Structures are given as C-alpha cells and as structure tokens.
Amino acid sequence: EELRSRLQTEVVIVPEECSLRNAVKRAPSSGVLIVVLPGTYTEALVIDKTVALEGCGPETVLVAKDGFPAVCFVSGGEHASIRNMKLRQPSKRPVATCVSVVAG
C-alpha cells in the first residue's frame, strides 16, 4: 500500500492480485507498474502497451513457455520495461532469445 500511495500510477502485484499474463493483458494503454513477487513464472507474454514489469531480484524468474521462442514479445509498447528479474529459456534450449522486440 505504501508503494501505491507514493506513485501516481496504477500498481498491480503478481501473483497476489492476478496472474502475470492477466496483469499485462488487463493493463490500460499506459502507466501501469506490475510488481512481480519472487517465484518462477512460466510465460509467453505479449507486451503491446507502456507497462513496467518490476521483479524482486534474482528470486523472480520468468521462463519461456514450451513452444514459444521468447519469454516476452514487445510490440508497440514504446516505453515498456522489464527490470530486476531473471529471464531464461527452459533447460532444454541452451541458446535462445528471452525478449523479442518487434516494435516499440
């Protein structure tokens, strides 16, 4: 609550309030800070708006979902950011992309 009161933007806490995928999907066109609590999240996110994903350090890990070439696809989110978390591919893919920026 303290973080919310200090910011002038909407804050969504994952996984307490919703899943990471739903937080990104439901975000308005801009101005949302998505705080991702420690844990391992298997995702294939499409970020097409201005949102900030903020992890809690190396204990926050995003792993690419099987069958997807990247954890995050950024397409049109001019000021999208991903900070303070680990991004990785599943162990069976030793060399691969974690973030694919198509436009933005």
GROMACS .gro file of C-alpha atoms in nm:
model
  104
    1GLU     CA    1   0.000   0.000   0.000
    2GLU     CA    2   0.285   0.241   0.072
    3LEU     CA    3   0.420   0.193  -0.282
    4ARG     CA    4   0.078   0.264  -0.430
    5SER     CA    5   0.038   0.586  -0.236
    6ARG     CA    6   0.378   0.716  -0.348
    7LEU     CA    7   0.318   0.650  -0.716
    8GLN     CA    8   0.084   0.832  -0.948
    9THR     CA    9   0.025   0.519  -1.149
   10GLU     CA   10  -0.173   0.201  -1.107
   11VAL     CA   11   0.019  -0.079  -0.934
   12VAL     CA   12  -0.069  -0.446  -0.976
   13ILE     CA   13   0.101  -0.708  -0.758
   14VAL     CA   14   0.154  -1.054  -0.910
   15PRO     CA   15   0.053  -1.319  -0.804
   16GLU     CA   16  -0.148  -1.169  -0.515
   17GLU     CA   17  -0.398  -0.983  -0.735
   18CYS     CA   18  -0.388  -1.183  -1.058
   19SER     CA   19  -0.159  -1.380  -1.286
   20LEU     CA   20   0.123  -1.208  -1.469
   21ARG     CA   21  -0.039  -1.273  -1.807
   22ASN     CA   22  -0.369  -1.121  -1.689
   23ALA     CA   23  -0.195  -0.820  -1.536
   24VAL     CA   24  -0.031  -0.738  -1.871
   25LYS     CA   25  -0.348  -0.813  -2.066
   26ARG     CA   26  -0.579  -0.605  -1.844
   27ALA     CA   27  -0.345  -0.307  -1.815
   28PRO     CA   28  -0.476   0.011  -1.978
   29SER     CA   29  -0.278   0.153  -2.267
   30SER     CA   30  -0.013   0.305  -2.039
   31GLY     CA   31   0.101   0.384  -1.690
   32VAL     CA   32   0.086   0.053  -1.504
   33LEU     CA   33   0.357  -0.082  -1.278
   34ILE     CA   34   0.335  -0.460  -1.244
   35VAL     CA   35   0.530  -0.578  -0.940
   36VAL     CA   36   0.621  -0.945  -0.976
   37LEU     CA   37   0.684  -1.112  -0.641
   38PRO     CA   38   0.957  -1.378  -0.601
   39GLY     CA   39   0.879  -1.707  -0.771
   40THR     CA   40   0.918  -1.884  -1.103
   41TYR     CA   41   0.665  -1.791  -1.372
   42THR     CA   42   0.639  -1.984  -1.700
   43GLU     CA   43   0.508  -1.733  -1.953
   44ALA     CA   44   0.484  -1.619  -2.312
   45LEU     CA   45   0.391  -1.254  -2.265
   46VAL     CA   46   0.293  -1.009  -2.538
   47ILE     CA   47   0.357  -0.652  -2.426
   48ASP     CA   48   0.185  -0.411  -2.661
   49LYS     CA   49   0.145  -0.110  -2.433
   50THR     CA   50   0.351   0.103  -2.198
   51VAL     CA   51   0.387  -0.104  -1.882
   52ALA     CA   52   0.671  -0.166  -1.639
   53LEU     CA   53   0.742  -0.516  -1.507
   54GLU     CA   54   0.942  -0.489  -1.185
   55GLY     CA   55   1.073  -0.805  -1.019
   56CYS     CA   56   1.212  -0.854  -0.670
   57GLY     CA   57   1.565  -0.950  -0.774
   58PRO     CA   58   1.710  -1.288  -0.874
   59GLU     CA   59   1.432  -1.470  -0.688
   60THR     CA   60   1.187  -1.352  -0.957
   61VAL     CA   61   1.235  -1.575  -1.263
   62LEU     CA   62   1.044  -1.571  -1.592
   63VAL     CA   63   1.084  -1.887  -1.801
   64ALA     CA   64   0.971  -1.913  -2.163
   65LYS     CA   65   0.669  -2.136  -2.208
   66ASP     CA   66   0.731  -2.453  -2.411
   67GLY     CA   67   0.669  -2.397  -2.778
   68PHE     CA   68   0.738  -2.022  -2.765
   69PRO     CA   69   1.069  -1.871  -2.877
   70ALA     CA   70   1.081  -1.600  -2.607
   71VAL     CA   71   0.952  -1.510  -2.260
   72CYS     CA   72   0.836  -1.165  -2.376
   73PHE     CA   73   0.740  -1.023  -2.712
   74VAL     CA   74   0.739  -0.642  -2.714
   75SER     CA   75   0.529  -0.499  -2.993
   76GLY     CA   76   0.428  -0.135  -2.975
   77GLY     CA   77   0.494  -0.066  -2.606
   78GLU     CA   78   0.705   0.244  -2.664
   79HIS     CA   79   0.823   0.266  -2.305
   80ALA     CA   80   0.775  -0.089  -2.185
   81SER     CA   81   1.036  -0.202  -1.934
   82ILE     CA   82   1.139  -0.525  -1.765
   83ARG     CA   83   1.364  -0.483  -1.462
   84ASN     CA   84   1.506  -0.660  -1.161
   85MET     CA   85   1.431  -1.022  -1.255
   86LYS     CA   86   1.588  -1.320  -1.433
   87LEU     CA   87   1.467  -1.423  -1.777
   88ARG     CA   88   1.552  -1.768  -1.906
   89GLN     CA   89   1.465  -2.038  -2.152
   90PRO     CA   90   1.369  -2.391  -2.044
   91SER     CA   91   1.678  -2.603  -1.977
   92LYS     CA   92   1.635  -2.800  -2.299
   93ARG     CA   93   1.701  -2.483  -2.503
   94PRO     CA   94   2.060  -2.384  -2.421
   95VAL     CA   95   2.079  -2.087  -2.661
   96ALA     CA   96   1.768  -1.885  -2.735
   97THR     CA   97   1.609  -1.541  -2.714
   98CYS     CA   98   1.439  -1.428  -2.394
   99VAL     CA   99   1.293  -1.098  -2.517
  100SER     CA  100   1.190  -1.030  -2.875
  101VAL     CA  101   1.133  -0.664  -2.962
  102VAL     CA  102   0.925  -0.636  -3.279
  103ALA     CA  103   0.838  -0.267  -3.248
  104GLY     CA  104   0.846  -0.011  -2.973
   0.00000   0.00000   0.00000
